Coordinates of C-alpha atoms in Angstrom, one line a residue:
X1 CA -42.5 41.7 -25.7
X2 CA -39.4 39.4 -26.9
X3 CA -38.3 36.7 -24.2
X4 CA -35.1 37.3 -22.7
X5 CA -32.4 34.4 -22.1
X6 CA -29.3 34.0 -20.0
X7 CA -26.3 32.1 -21.7
X8 CA -22.6 31.0 -20.3
X9 CA -19.9 32.1 -22.8
X10 CA -16.1 31.9 -22.6
X11 CA -13.7 34.1 -24.1
X12 CA -11.0 32.2 -25.8
X13 CA -8.3 34.1 -23.9
X14 CA -5.8 32.6 -20.9
X15 CA -8.6 34.0 -18.2
X16 CA -10.4 32.1 -15.2
X17 CA -13.6 32.3 -15.9
X18 CA -16.8 32.2 -18.0
X19 CA -19.2 35.2 -18.5
X20 CA -22.9 35.5 -18.5
X21 CA -24.6 37.5 -21.4
X22 CA -28.1 38.2 -22.1
X23 CA -29.9 36.8 -25.5
X24 CA -33.0 37.7 -27.1
X25 CA -33.2 34.2 -28.6
X26 CA -32.3 30.5 -28.0
X27 CA -28.6 29.7 -29.2
X28 CA -27.3 26.3 -29.8
X29 CA -24.4 25.3 -27.4
X30 CA -20.9 25.7 -29.3
X31 CA -22.0 29.0 -31.1
X32 CA -19.5 32.0 -32.1
X33 CA -20.8 35.0 -30.7
X34 CA -19.7 38.7 -31.0
X35 CA -19.7 40.2 -27.3
X36 CA -18.9 43.2 -25.3
X37 CA -16.0 42.5 -23.0
X38 CA -13.9 44.6 -20.3
X39 CA -14.2 48.0 -19.1
X40 CA -14.4 49.5 -23.0
X41 CA -16.7 46.8 -24.1
X42 CA -14.8 45.7 -26.8
X43 CA -16.1 43.5 -29.3
X44 CA -14.4 40.0 -29.0
X45 CA -15.3 36.5 -29.8
X46 CA -17.4 34.2 -27.6
X47 CA -18.2 30.7 -27.6
X48 CA -21.6 29.5 -25.7
X49 CA -20.9 26.7 -23.6
X50 CA -24.3 26.1 -21.8
X51 CA -28.1 25.9 -23.1
X52 CA -30.3 28.9 -22.8
X53 CA -31.8 29.8 -19.4
X54 CA -33.9 31.6 -17.6
X55 CA -33.1 33.1 -13.9
X56 CA -33.5 36.1 -11.9
X57 CA -30.6 37.7 -11.4
X58 CA -29.5 41.0 -9.2
X59 CA -26.5 41.8 -11.4
X60 CA -26.2 44.0 -14.7
X61 CA -25.8 41.5 -17.5
X62 CA -24.4 42.7 -21.1
X63 CA -26.2 42.1 -24.7
X64 CA -24.9 39.7 -27.1
X65 CA -23.8 41.9 -30.1
X66 CA -24.1 39.1 -32.8
X67 CA -24.9 35.5 -33.1
X68 CA -22.7 33.6 -35.6
X69 CA -22.7 29.9 -36.5
X70 CA -22.2 26.8 -34.3
X71 CA -18.5 25.6 -34.6
X72 CA -18.4 23.2 -31.7
X73 CA -20.6 19.9 -31.3
X74 CA -22.3 19.4 -28.1
X75 CA -20.1 16.6 -27.6
X76 CA -17.2 18.5 -28.2
X77 CA -18.3 21.2 -25.6
X78 CA -18.9 18.4 -23.2
X79 CA -15.6 16.6 -23.6
X80 CA -13.8 19.9 -23.3
X81 CA -15.5 20.7 -20.1
X82 CA -14.4 17.1 -18.5
X83 CA -10.8 17.9 -19.8
X84 CA -10.8 21.5 -17.9
X85 CA -12.1 19.7 -14.6
X86 CA -10.1 16.5 -14.6
X87 CA -6.5 18.2 -15.8
X88 CA -7.4 21.5 -13.4
X89 CA -7.0 24.2 -16.0
X90 CA -9.9 27.0 -16.4
X91 CA -11.9 26.4 -19.4
X92 CA -11.0 29.2 -20.9
X93 CA -7.5 28.5 -20.8
X94 CA -8.1 25.2 -22.4
X95 CA -9.7 26.8 -25.6
X96 CA -7.1 29.5 -25.6
X97 CA -4.3 26.7 -25.7
X98 CA -5.8 24.3 -27.9
X99 CA -7.6 26.2 -31.0
X100 CA -5.7 28.8 -33.1
X101 CA -7.5 32.1 -34.0
X102 CA -8.4 31.2 -37.3
X103 CA -10.9 28.4 -36.6
X104 CA -13.5 31.1 -35.7
X105 CA -13.8 32.0 -39.0
X106 CA -14.8 28.7 -40.5
X107 CA -18.1 28.5 -41.7
X108 CA -19.3 24.8 -40.8
X109 CA -22.2 22.9 -41.6
X110 CA -25.0 22.4 -39.0
X111 CA -23.8 20.1 -36.2
X112 CA -26.3 17.7 -35.4
X113 CA -26.2 15.3 -32.1
X114 CA -27.9 12.4 -33.1
X115 CA -26.5 9.9 -30.3
X116 CA -29.9 8.2 -30.5
X117 CA -29.5 6.7 -33.7
X118 CA -25.7 6.0 -32.8
X119 CA -26.3 1.8 -32.5
X120 CA -22.6 1.6 -31.4
X121 CA -22.2 0.8 -27.8
X122 CA -19.1 2.2 -25.6
X123 CA -16.7 -0.8 -25.6
X124 CA -13.0 -0.6 -24.4
X125 CA -10.7 -3.1 -25.9
X126 CA -7.1 -3.7 -25.4
X127 CA -5.3 -5.3 -28.8
X128 CA -2.5 -7.2 -28.1
X129 CA -1.1 -7.5 -31.7
X130 CA 2.3 -8.4 -33.0
X131 CA 2.1 -6.0 -36.2
X132 CA 4.4 -2.9 -36.4
X133 CA 1.6 -1.0 -37.6
X134 CA -1.6 -2.6 -37.2
X135 CA -2.6 -2.1 -40.7
X136 CA -4.6 -5.5 -41.1
X137 CA -6.4 -5.0 -37.8
X138 CA -7.8 -1.4 -39.3
X139 CA -8.2 -2.6 -42.4
X140 CA -10.4 -5.9 -41.2
X141 CA -12.3 -3.6 -38.8
X142 CA -13.3 -0.5 -41.2
X143 CA -14.4 -2.9 -43.6
X144 CA -16.6 -4.5 -41.1
X145 CA -18.5 -1.1 -40.5
X146 CA -22.2 -1.8 -40.8
X147 CA -23.1 2.0 -39.9
X148 CA -23.3 4.1 -42.9
X149 CA -21.8 7.7 -42.8
X150 CA -19.3 6.4 -40.4
X151 CA -16.8 8.6 -38.6
X152 CA -13.7 7.1 -37.1
X153 CA -10.6 8.6 -35.6
X154 CA -7.2 6.9 -35.6
X155 CA -4.5 8.2 -33.2
X156 CA -1.1 7.9 -33.8
X157 CA 1.7 9.0 -31.8
X158 CA 3.6 10.9 -34.3
X159 CA 3.3 12.6 -37.5
X160 CA 5.9 10.0 -39.3
X161 CA 3.1 7.4 -38.1
X162 CA 0.4 9.3 -39.5
X163 CA 1.9 9.1 -42.8
X164 CA 2.5 5.3 -42.7
X165 CA -0.9 4.6 -41.7
X166 CA -2.6 6.5 -44.6
X167 CA -0.1 5.1 -46.8
X168 CA -1.0 1.9 -45.9
X169 CA -4.8 1.8 -45.3
X170 CA -7.0 0.8 -47.8
X171 CA -9.6 3.2 -47.2
X172 CA -9.8 7.0 -48.1
X173 CA -8.7 9.3 -45.2
X174 CA -7.4 12.6 -44.1
X175 CA -4.5 13.8 -42.0
X176 CA -4.7 16.2 -39.4
X177 CA -1.9 17.5 -37.3
X178 CA -0.1 20.9 -36.6
X179 CA 1.7 20.4 -40.0
X180 CA -1.8 21.0 -41.9
X181 CA -2.2 24.6 -43.7
X182 CA -4.9 26.8 -42.2
X183 CA -7.2 25.8 -45.5
X184 CA -6.9 22.2 -44.6
X185 CA -7.8 22.7 -41.0
X186 CA -10.8 24.7 -42.0
X187 CA -12.2 21.9 -44.8
X188 CA -11.5 19.0 -42.0
X189 CA -13.9 21.2 -39.6
X190 CA -16.1 22.0 -42.0
X191 CA -16.4 18.7 -43.5
X192 CA -16.2 16.2 -40.3
X193 CA -19.7 15.8 -40.2
X194 CA -20.7 15.7 -43.7
X195 CA -23.0 12.8 -45.0
X196 CA -20.1 10.7 -46.1
X197 CA -17.9 8.1 -44.6
X198 CA -14.9 10.0 -42.9
X199 CA -11.6 8.5 -41.4
X200 CA -9.3 10.9 -39.7
X201 CA -5.8 10.0 -38.7
X202 CA -4.0 12.3 -36.6
X203 CA -1.9 13.1 -33.6
X204 CA -3.0 14.3 -30.1
X205 CA -4.9 17.4 -31.6
X206 CA -7.3 15.5 -33.4
X207 CA -9.0 14.6 -30.3
X208 CA -10.4 17.8 -30.2
X209 CA -12.2 17.9 -33.7
X210 CA -15.9 18.8 -33.8
X211 CA -17.2 15.2 -34.1
X212 CA -20.8 15.0 -33.2
X213 CA -21.3 11.1 -33.5
X214 CA -18.2 8.9 -33.5
X215 CA -18.6 5.4 -35.1
X216 CA -15.0 4.4 -33.4
X217 CA -11.5 5.4 -32.0
X218 CA -8.4 3.5 -32.6
X219 CA -5.3 4.3 -30.4
X220 CA -2.3 3.0 -32.2
X221 CA 0.6 2.0 -29.9
X222 CA -1.3 3.2 -26.7
X223 CA 1.6 3.0 -24.5
X224 CA 3.6 5.6 -26.6
X225 CA 5.0 8.2 -24.0
X226 CA 4.3 10.7 -26.9
X227 CA 0.7 10.5 -25.8
X228 CA 1.4 12.6 -23.2
X229 CA 1.4 16.1 -23.5
X230 CA 4.1 18.0 -21.5
X231 CA 4.2 21.5 -23.4
X232 CA 1.1 22.9 -23.3
X233 CA -0.8 24.7 -20.5
X234 CA -2.9 21.7 -20.3
X235 CA -1.2 18.4 -20.0
X236 CA -3.7 15.8 -21.1
X237 CA -3.1 12.3 -21.6
X238 CA -4.4 11.2 -25.2
X239 CA -5.2 7.6 -24.4
X240 CA -7.2 8.5 -21.4
X241 CA -9.1 11.4 -22.8
X242 CA -10.0 9.0 -25.8
X243 CA -11.6 6.5 -23.5
X244 CA -13.4 9.4 -21.9
X245 CA -14.3 10.4 -25.6
X246 CA -15.7 7.0 -26.7
X247 CA -18.0 7.2 -23.4
X248 CA -19.3 10.7 -24.4
X249 CA -20.2 9.3 -27.9
X250 CA -21.2 5.7 -26.8
X251 CA -18.6 4.1 -29.1
X252 CA -16.1 1.4 -29.2
X253 CA -12.6 2.4 -28.9
X254 CA -9.7 0.0 -29.5
X255 CA -6.0 0.4 -27.6
X256 CA -3.9 -1.2 -29.9
X257 CA -0.3 -2.2 -28.6
X258 CA 2.5 -4.9 -28.8
X259 CA 2.0 -5.4 -25.1
X260 CA 0.0 -3.2 -22.9
X261 CA 0.8 -0.5 -20.7
X262 CA 1.0 -0.6 -17.0
X263 CA -2.0 1.5 -16.5
X264 CA -4.1 -0.6 -19.3
X265 CA -2.8 -3.8 -17.6
X266 CA -4.3 -2.6 -14.3
X267 CA -7.3 -1.7 -16.1
X268 CA -7.5 -5.1 -17.5
X269 CA -7.3 -6.4 -14.2
X270 CA -10.3 -4.3 -12.7
X271 CA -12.2 -5.4 -15.8
X272 CA -12.7 -1.9 -17.0
X273 CA -11.3 -3.0 -20.7
X274 CA -11.6 -6.3 -22.4
X275 CA -8.6 -7.6 -24.0
X276 CA -8.2 -9.1 -27.6
X277 CA -5.1 -11.2 -27.8
X278 CA -4.0 -11.3 -31.5
X279 CA -0.7 -12.5 -30.4
X280 CA 1.2 -15.1 -32.4
X281 CA 3.8 -17.7 -30.8
X282 CA 7.0 -16.1 -30.8
X283 CA 9.2 -18.0 -33.2
X284 CA 11.6 -15.2 -33.6
X285 CA 15.4 -16.3 -33.5
X286 CA 17.6 -13.8 -33.1
X287 CA 20.8 -15.5 -34.2
X288 CA 23.1 -13.0 -34.8
X289 CA 20.7 -10.1 -35.4
X290 CA 21.1 -8.2 -32.2
X291 CA 24.4 -7.1 -30.8
X292 CA 24.8 -5.6 -27.5
X293 CA 27.9 -3.3 -26.9
X294 CA 28.8 -2.6 -23.5
X295 CA 30.2 1.0 -23.2
X296 CA 32.3 0.0 -20.1
X297 CA 34.0 -2.7 -21.8
X298 CA 34.8 -0.1 -25.1
X299 CA 35.6 2.8 -22.8
X300 CA 38.3 0.3 -20.9
X301 CA 40.0 -0.4 -24.6
X302 CA 39.5 3.4 -25.4
X303 CA 37.3 2.7 -28.3
X304 CA 34.7 5.1 -27.3
X305 CA 34.7 9.1 -27.9
X306 CA 31.8 9.6 -25.4
X307 CA 29.1 9.5 -28.2
X308 CA 29.7 6.6 -30.3
X309 CA 31.9 3.1 -29.9
X310 CA 34.5 2.5 -32.6
X311 CA 32.3 -1.0 -33.2
X312 CA 29.4 1.0 -34.3
X313 CA 31.3 3.7 -36.3
X314 CA 33.3 1.4 -37.9
X315 CA 30.0 -0.9 -38.9
X316 CA 28.3 1.9 -40.3
X317 CA 31.0 3.0 -42.4
X318 CA 30.9 -0.4 -44.1
X319 CA 27.4 -0.4 -44.6
X320 CA 27.5 2.9 -46.6
X321 CA 30.3 1.6 -48.8
X322 CA 28.0 -1.4 -49.7
X323 CA 24.9 1.3 -49.7
X324 CA 23.5 0.0 -46.7
X325 CA 21.3 2.3 -44.4
X326 CA 21.1 2.9 -40.6
X327 CA 18.8 4.5 -38.4
X328 CA 20.1 5.8 -35.0
X329 CA 17.9 6.6 -32.1
X330 CA 18.8 8.8 -29.2
X331 CA 16.7 9.7 -26.3
X332 CA 17.6 13.1 -26.6
X333 CA 17.3 15.5 -29.1
X334 CA 20.4 17.6 -27.4
X335 CA 22.6 14.4 -28.5
X336 CA 21.6 14.2 -31.9
X337 CA 24.1 16.7 -33.4
X338 CA 27.0 15.3 -31.1
X339 CA 26.0 11.6 -32.8
X340 CA 26.2 13.4 -36.1
X341 CA 29.6 15.1 -35.7
X342 CA 31.1 11.6 -34.4
X343 CA 29.8 10.0 -37.4
X344 CA 31.5 12.4 -39.8
X345 CA 34.7 12.3 -38.4
X346 CA 34.7 8.8 -39.0
X347 CA 33.8 9.3 -42.6
X348 CA 32.9 12.5 -44.5
X349 CA 31.1 11.3 -47.3
X350 CA 28.3 9.8 -45.1
X351 CA 25.2 11.7 -45.9
X352 CA 23.3 12.3 -42.6
X353 CA 19.9 13.3 -42.3
X354 CA 18.6 14.5 -38.5
X355 CA 15.0 14.1 -37.8
X356 CA 14.2 16.5 -35.5
X357 CA 10.9 18.8 -34.7
X358 CA 12.0 21.9 -37.0
X359 CA 12.3 19.3 -39.8
X360 CA 8.7 18.1 -39.6
X361 CA 6.6 21.4 -38.8
X362 CA 5.3 22.1 -42.5
X363 CA 3.6 19.6 -44.7
X364 CA 6.1 20.3 -47.4
X365 CA 9.1 19.5 -45.4
X366 CA 7.5 16.2 -44.3
X367 CA 6.6 15.2 -47.8
X368 CA 9.8 16.0 -49.3
X369 CA 11.5 14.1 -46.3
X370 CA 9.6 11.0 -47.1
X371 CA 10.1 11.7 -50.8
X372 CA 13.7 11.9 -50.5
X373 CA 14.5 9.4 -47.6
X374 CA 16.7 6.9 -49.6
X375 CA 19.1 9.8 -50.3
X376 CA 20.5 9.5 -47.1
X377 CA 22.7 6.7 -45.4
X378 CA 21.7 7.6 -42.0
X379 CA 18.8 8.9 -40.1
X380 CA 19.2 10.0 -36.4
X381 CA 16.3 10.7 -34.2
X382 CA 14.0 10.2 -31.7
X383 CA 11.5 7.4 -31.3
X384 CA 9.3 8.8 -34.1
X385 CA 11.9 7.2 -36.7
X386 CA 11.5 3.8 -35.2
X387 CA 9.0 0.8 -35.9
X388 CA 8.0 2.8 -39.0
X389 CA 7.7 0.8 -42.7
X390 CA 8.5 4.3 -44.2
X391 CA 12.1 3.6 -43.5
X392 CA 11.8 -0.1 -44.6
X393 CA 15.3 0.4 -46.6
X394 CA 17.0 1.3 -43.3
X395 CA 17.9 -2.2 -42.1
X396 CA 20.2 -1.4 -39.1
X397 CA 18.5 0.1 -36.1
X398 CA 21.3 1.4 -33.6
X399 CA 19.8 2.4 -30.0
X400 CA 22.4 5.0 -28.2
X401 CA 21.9 4.3 -24.2
X402 CA 18.2 4.2 -24.0
X403 CA 18.5 4.0 -20.1
X404 CA 19.6 7.7 -20.1
X405 CA 16.0 8.4 -20.1
X406 CA 16.1 8.0 -16.6
X407 CA 17.8 11.2 -16.1
X408 CA 14.4 12.9 -16.6
X409 CA 13.4 11.4 -13.1
X410 CA 10.1 10.1 -13.8
X411 CA 8.3 6.9 -12.0
X412 CA 7.8 5.5 -15.8
X413 CA 11.3 5.5 -16.9
X414 CA 11.4 1.8 -16.6
X415 CA 8.3 1.4 -18.7
X416 CA 9.4 3.6 -21.3
X417 CA 12.8 2.2 -21.6
X418 CA 11.4 -1.4 -21.9
X419 CA 8.8 -0.3 -24.6
X420 CA 11.5 1.0 -26.9
X421 CA 13.8 -2.1 -26.4
X422 CA 10.8 -4.5 -26.7
X423 CA 9.5 -2.6 -30.0
X424 CA 13.0 -2.7 -31.5
X425 CA 13.4 -6.6 -31.0
X426 CA 9.5 -7.1 -32.3
X427 CA 10.5 -5.0 -35.3
X428 CA 12.8 -7.8 -36.5
X429 CA 9.7 -9.5 -37.4
X430 CA 8.8 -7.3 -40.0
X431 CA 12.2 -8.1 -42.5
X432 CA 14.5 -11.0 -42.2
X433 CA 17.3 -8.3 -43.1
X434 CA 17.0 -6.1 -40.0
X435 CA 19.3 -6.0 -37.7
X436 CA 19.7 -4.4 -34.1
X437 CA 22.5 -2.8 -32.2
X438 CA 22.3 -1.6 -28.7
X439 CA 24.7 0.5 -27.0
X440 CA 24.5 0.7 -23.3
X441 CA 25.4 0.6 -19.5
X442 CA 23.2 -2.1 -18.7
X443 CA 24.0 -4.9 -20.7
X444 CA 22.7 -7.3 -18.2
X445 CA 19.7 -5.2 -16.7
X446 CA 16.5 -7.6 -16.7
X447 CA 14.9 -4.8 -18.5
X448 CA 17.1 -5.6 -21.6
X449 CA 16.9 -9.5 -21.1
X450 CA 13.1 -9.4 -20.9
X451 CA 13.0 -7.4 -24.1
X452 CA 15.4 -9.5 -26.0
X453 CA 13.1 -12.7 -25.2
X454 CA 9.9 -10.8 -25.8
X455 CA 8.9 -11.4 -22.5
X456 CA 6.7 -8.3 -21.4
X457 CA 4.5 -10.6 -18.8
X458 CA 7.8 -10.6 -16.6
X459 CA 8.4 -7.3 -17.0
X460 CA 4.9 -6.0 -16.4
X461 CA 4.6 -8.1 -13.0
X462 CA 8.0 -6.6 -11.8
X463 CA 7.3 -3.4 -12.4
X464 CA 4.0 -3.4 -10.7
X465 CA 5.7 -5.4 -7.8
X466 CA 8.0 -2.1 -7.3
X467 CA 5.0 0.3 -7.9
X468 CA 3.4 -1.1 -5.4
X469 CA 6.3 -1.3 -2.6
X470 CA 7.0 2.5 -3.7
X471 CA 3.0 3.3 -3.7
X472 CA 3.3 4.8 -7.5
X473 CA 0.4 4.7 -9.9
X474 CA -1.8 2.6 -10.5
X475 CA -1.3 2.5 -6.6
X476 CA -1.9 6.3 -6.2
X477 CA -2.4 9.2 -8.4
X478 CA 0.1 11.8 -8.9
X479 CA -0.3 15.6 -9.4
X480 CA 2.9 17.5 -10.3
X481 CA 3.2 21.2 -9.7
X482 CA 5.5 23.2 -11.7
X483 CA 6.7 26.8 -10.9
X484 CA 8.0 28.7 -13.7
X485 CA 9.1 32.4 -13.3
X486 CA 10.3 34.9 -15.8
X487 CA 13.5 35.4 -13.4
X488 CA 14.7 31.6 -13.4
X489 CA 16.6 32.8 -10.2
X490 CA 13.5 33.0 -8.3
X491 CA 11.9 29.3 -9.1
X492 CA 13.9 28.2 -6.0
X493 CA 12.6 30.7 -3.7
X494 CA 8.8 30.6 -5.1
X495 CA 8.9 27.0 -5.0
X496 CA 10.3 26.2 -1.9
X497 CA 7.5 28.5 -0.3
X498 CA 4.9 27.0 -2.4
X499 CA 6.1 23.5 -1.2
X500 CA 5.9 24.8 2.8
X501 CA 2.3 26.4 2.3
X502 CA 1.0 23.1 0.8
X503 CA 2.6 20.9 3.6
X504 CA 0.7 23.2 5.9
X505 CA -2.5 23.5 4.1
X506 CA -2.8 19.4 3.2
X507 CA -1.0 17.3 6.1
X508 CA -3.3 14.1 4.7
X509 CA -1.3 14.3 1.3
X510 CA 2.4 13.0 0.7
X511 CA 4.1 16.0 -0.9
X512 CA 7.8 15.9 -2.1
X513 CA 9.9 18.8 -2.6
X514 CA 11.7 18.0 -6.0
X515 CA 13.5 21.3 -6.7
X516 CA 14.3 22.5 -10.0
X517 CA 13.9 20.1 -12.7
X518 CA 16.4 18.5 -14.7
X519 CA 16.2 21.0 -17.5
X520 CA 16.7 23.8 -14.9
X521 CA 13.9 25.9 -16.2
X522 CA 11.1 24.8 -13.7
X523 CA 10.8 24.0 -9.9
X524 CA 8.6 21.0 -9.3
X525 CA 6.6 19.8 -6.4
X526 CA 5.1 16.1 -6.5
X527 CA 1.7 15.5 -4.6
X528 CA 0.9 11.9 -3.9
X529 CA -2.5 11.0 -3.2
X530 CA -2.4 7.2 -1.8
X531 CA -6.3 6.9 -0.9
X532 CA -8.2 7.8 -4.4
X533 CA -11.2 7.5 -2.4
X534 CA -13.2 11.1 -3.1
X535 CA -10.5 11.9 -5.8
X536 CA -12.4 14.3 -7.2
X537 CA -13.0 16.4 -3.9
X538 CA -9.5 16.3 -3.1
X539 CA -8.6 17.5 -6.6
X540 CA -10.7 20.4 -6.4
X541 CA -9.7 21.8 -2.7
X542 CA -6.0 21.7 -4.4
X543 CA -7.4 23.5 -7.4
X544 CA -9.1 26.2 -5.2
X545 CA -6.1 26.7 -3.1
X546 CA -3.6 27.2 -6.1
X547 CA -6.0 29.6 -7.5
X548 CA -5.5 31.6 -4.3
X549 CA -2.0 31.2 -4.4
X550 CA -2.0 32.4 -8.0
X551 CA -3.9 35.8 -6.6
X552 CA -0.6 36.6 -4.3
X553 CA 1.3 39.1 -5.2
X554 CA 5.0 37.3 -5.6
X555 CA 2.9 34.9 -7.7
X556 CA 1.7 37.6 -10.3
X557 CA 3.9 36.8 -12.9
X558 CA 4.5 33.5 -12.1
X559 CA 3.1 30.4 -14.3
X560 CA 2.1 27.3 -12.0
X561 CA 1.5 24.7 -14.1
X562 CA -0.6 21.5 -12.6
X563 CA 0.4 18.1 -14.7
X564 CA -1.9 15.2 -13.7
X565 CA -0.5 11.8 -14.3
X566 CA 2.8 13.2 -15.2

């Protein structure tokens, strides 16, 4: 008589639970199955998330229909379980959110977990480097790899930065991001664990590739706000998740930056990270290379149209006549069209290109943009157009009111503003011809003055002091609960009701009723955990409570998102 086993399986749909099925032979973790599901026993894809086990059960268990191939590595499943637990999202929803359906058709090579032969050791380094793209450091590191068949993951904050790194790197590599075709994605999944040296350069999604034995991870610009996922059901932080991934693979991780983030600075203080300081002495002389334009003065002189000052428009028009090119940064995509209109009123012969999401959705669009970039006089976009040598012909950088980032009401706003200002000034080291104009309402702010001096240490000391007073991270843990009803008019009523329920249930937590979000689409509640002892238990209690709330009739069609470390 054949032995029978039980195995835990998730169905990659937005479900709350995993299911147990009956197997007639042992099956590897991460294997694709066909299983009966629902009252009609419809055949659906499933993924094993446990080893097969034997256990007496008192309920009927359905049999697996067929066993496919192992698609997810053991390490990947461990990582995804951690993601689910830490970010408080059910595991089936994690899979459903992260992986496109077509990957289940991939026939990957056998995934062998061989961490016993991994001679690397988990080390987390903060590498402070003046470079605009860290290429020298990366090339030196990769050249010094002693392992054969090494597997290296290089994470970048955006797709354009990935292209820059690939173009500059001296070693063969592949790109992984949302612009890849289904075929390219399948090829990377198939070959990622072959017997060859492999370097993957990618954005956030590259974290979830089926590596079974990573050699090292590099995170470029570790302090970039783009590493925080804010759109998907699972609101993960790429940097923090990558550190956990390196622990699972027992490999080195290097967090590269021009200056460390507040979180990383705190981890350095707590000796969780090691510091590798490649800074050179600051010999940058600004001279006349940076202009700060005070909006108030321009408004008084009636030389401001509400978008751009006359001084900026005149400067750009004169540059176009000399065939000189300009980058314009706006903190919000919604302002980009207005900036373009303001420019074209002044000179209709100016060729302007908006670098926005819809222009970067496919590989062909991105490559055409890069190939034809010099046809344009002005590029307008968000942070992805800054500090990138793909645009080295654009030697004037104009920052439009970076302080408006505060409109998003995030405790990290000052850090984000300083990050943009600091990196922009630091970029002047890249080429002597580069100039910067900053249009601002805060020309005398300490944040701007410290950035102009490239003095990040004073900024970090000041920011840590302020966060300690108001008990913001790293001196607490923040959890944001978002209520998103199909009927937007119901958000206030439901959000206020949930807030009252949370206050009654958790009188030991600091809970703030933020109300309707700045974009008007959601209702926000902020939970601050001052005492972070027993954090895991506190999060679990909150998670269980919110699961019960979702079962309430009035929340049936309402999306409740949990955002850890927003």
